[in-house]
XYZ file of C-alpha atoms in Angstrom:
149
model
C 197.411 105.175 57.003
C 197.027 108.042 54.601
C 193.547 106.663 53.031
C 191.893 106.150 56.921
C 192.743 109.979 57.464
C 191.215 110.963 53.685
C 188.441 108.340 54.429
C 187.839 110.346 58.240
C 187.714 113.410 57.118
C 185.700 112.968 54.058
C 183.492 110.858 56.386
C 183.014 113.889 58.834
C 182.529 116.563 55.969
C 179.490 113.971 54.666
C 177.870 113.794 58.249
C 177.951 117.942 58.759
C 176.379 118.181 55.510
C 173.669 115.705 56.262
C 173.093 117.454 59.741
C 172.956 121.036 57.752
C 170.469 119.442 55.404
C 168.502 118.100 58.050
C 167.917 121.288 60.193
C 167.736 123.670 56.999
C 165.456 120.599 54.894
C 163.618 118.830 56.996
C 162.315 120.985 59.821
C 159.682 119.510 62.048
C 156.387 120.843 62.634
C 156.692 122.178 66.093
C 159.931 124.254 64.839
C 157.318 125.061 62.186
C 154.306 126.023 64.224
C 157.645 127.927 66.544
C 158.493 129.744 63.495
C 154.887 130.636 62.668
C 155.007 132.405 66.513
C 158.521 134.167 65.593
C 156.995 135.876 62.526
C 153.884 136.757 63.807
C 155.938 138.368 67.285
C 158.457 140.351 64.869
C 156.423 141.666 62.451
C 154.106 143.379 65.661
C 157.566 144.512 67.350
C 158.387 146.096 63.791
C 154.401 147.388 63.091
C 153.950 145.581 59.822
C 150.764 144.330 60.781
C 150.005 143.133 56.970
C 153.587 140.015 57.701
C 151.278 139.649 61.326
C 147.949 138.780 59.357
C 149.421 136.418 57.249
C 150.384 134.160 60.219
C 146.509 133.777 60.545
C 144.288 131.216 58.750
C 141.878 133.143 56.693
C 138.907 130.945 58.790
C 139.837 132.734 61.790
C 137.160 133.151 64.758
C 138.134 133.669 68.555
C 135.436 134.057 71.701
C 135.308 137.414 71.167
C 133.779 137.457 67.621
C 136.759 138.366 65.934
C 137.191 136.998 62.186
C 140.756 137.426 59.937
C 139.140 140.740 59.108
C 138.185 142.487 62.024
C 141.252 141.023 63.405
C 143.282 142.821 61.022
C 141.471 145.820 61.282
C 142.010 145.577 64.984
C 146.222 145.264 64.279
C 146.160 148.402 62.294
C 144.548 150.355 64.379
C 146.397 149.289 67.695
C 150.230 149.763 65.462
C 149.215 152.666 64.211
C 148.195 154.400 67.859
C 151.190 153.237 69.377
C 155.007 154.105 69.164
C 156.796 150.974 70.127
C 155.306 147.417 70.997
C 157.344 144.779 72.375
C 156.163 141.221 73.162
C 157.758 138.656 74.725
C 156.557 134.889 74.519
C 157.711 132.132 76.689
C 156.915 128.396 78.112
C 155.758 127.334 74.747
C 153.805 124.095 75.015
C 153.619 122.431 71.345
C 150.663 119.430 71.340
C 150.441 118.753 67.700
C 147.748 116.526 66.348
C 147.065 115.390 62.511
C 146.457 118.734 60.905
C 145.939 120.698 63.962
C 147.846 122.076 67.074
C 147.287 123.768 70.344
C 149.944 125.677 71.608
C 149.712 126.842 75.295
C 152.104 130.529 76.698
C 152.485 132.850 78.832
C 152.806 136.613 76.764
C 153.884 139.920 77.896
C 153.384 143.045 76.004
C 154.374 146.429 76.008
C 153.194 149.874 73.960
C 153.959 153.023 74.135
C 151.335 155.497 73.339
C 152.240 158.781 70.866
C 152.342 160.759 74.218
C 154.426 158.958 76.147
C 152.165 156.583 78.160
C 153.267 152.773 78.283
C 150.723 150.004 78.841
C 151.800 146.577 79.904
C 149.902 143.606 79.442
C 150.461 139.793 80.437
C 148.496 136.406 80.510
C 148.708 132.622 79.096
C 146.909 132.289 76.057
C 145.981 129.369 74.285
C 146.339 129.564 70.001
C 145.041 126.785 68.036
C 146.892 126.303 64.509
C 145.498 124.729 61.470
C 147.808 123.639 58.583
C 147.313 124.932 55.732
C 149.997 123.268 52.774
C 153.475 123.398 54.807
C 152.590 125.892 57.023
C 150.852 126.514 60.288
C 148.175 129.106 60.025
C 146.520 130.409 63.615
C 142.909 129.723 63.808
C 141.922 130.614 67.099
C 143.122 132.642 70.233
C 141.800 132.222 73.390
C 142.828 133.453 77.133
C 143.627 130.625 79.278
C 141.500 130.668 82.064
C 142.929 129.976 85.251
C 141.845 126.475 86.830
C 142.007 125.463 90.522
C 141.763 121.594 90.472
């Protein structure tokens, strides 16, 4: 009875170390593309806007015009003018396809301006990724327009 206790436990310490090496090993590419989203909202929320541009794939281009360097141009300048931003992103929708991804939410933001002013801004957005290596790089940013079918 002794060795079908040992063999138990030992058997249960084996499976939580696969499970551990799973989740910390072998993440999946929408936790991936999920993390790539994480960074990118931190580093804003704590104005290191250089962490930010390094979320973005170097070909970026959005409908405005915007490439990876007047994009980061652009972050500067907003992080510097402002006090405090906060974002908040929610109802992620992950459609992942062989070395790209579009990734559909809804976005809130919030700055505070040097003298005291606070802008608020909200809308769905949708970001294409590109991989690049392991990692998800965004290559595009679009609003979502709003469609009446």
């Amino acid at each position: 009875m002794g060795k079908i206790k040992k063999f138990f436990v030992y058997f249960l310490i084996l499976i939580c170390i696969l499970l551990l090496l799973k989740k910390f090993i072998f993440i999946s590419e929408e936790d991936r593309i999920k993390q790539t989203i994480k960074i990118a909202e931190k580093s804003i929320e704590n104005n290191n806007y250089t962490e930010f541009m390094k979320q973005f794939s170097f070909e970026y281009r959005d409908e405005y015009g915007n490439t990876w360097g007047t994009l980061f141009f652009l972050a500067k300048n907003i992080l510097k003018n402002y006090q405090k931003v906060d974002i908040s992103i929610r109802n992620l929708n992950i459609e992942i396809f062989d070395e790209t991804a579009v990734v559909k939410i809804f976005g809130e933001g919030k700055a505070i301006s040097p003298s005291g002013e606070i802008i608020k801004e909200a809308g769905r957005f949708l970001i294409k990724f590109k991989k690049e290596g392991k990692k998800w790089k965004i290559g595009w940013i679009e609003e979502d327009k709003y469609r009446f079918d």
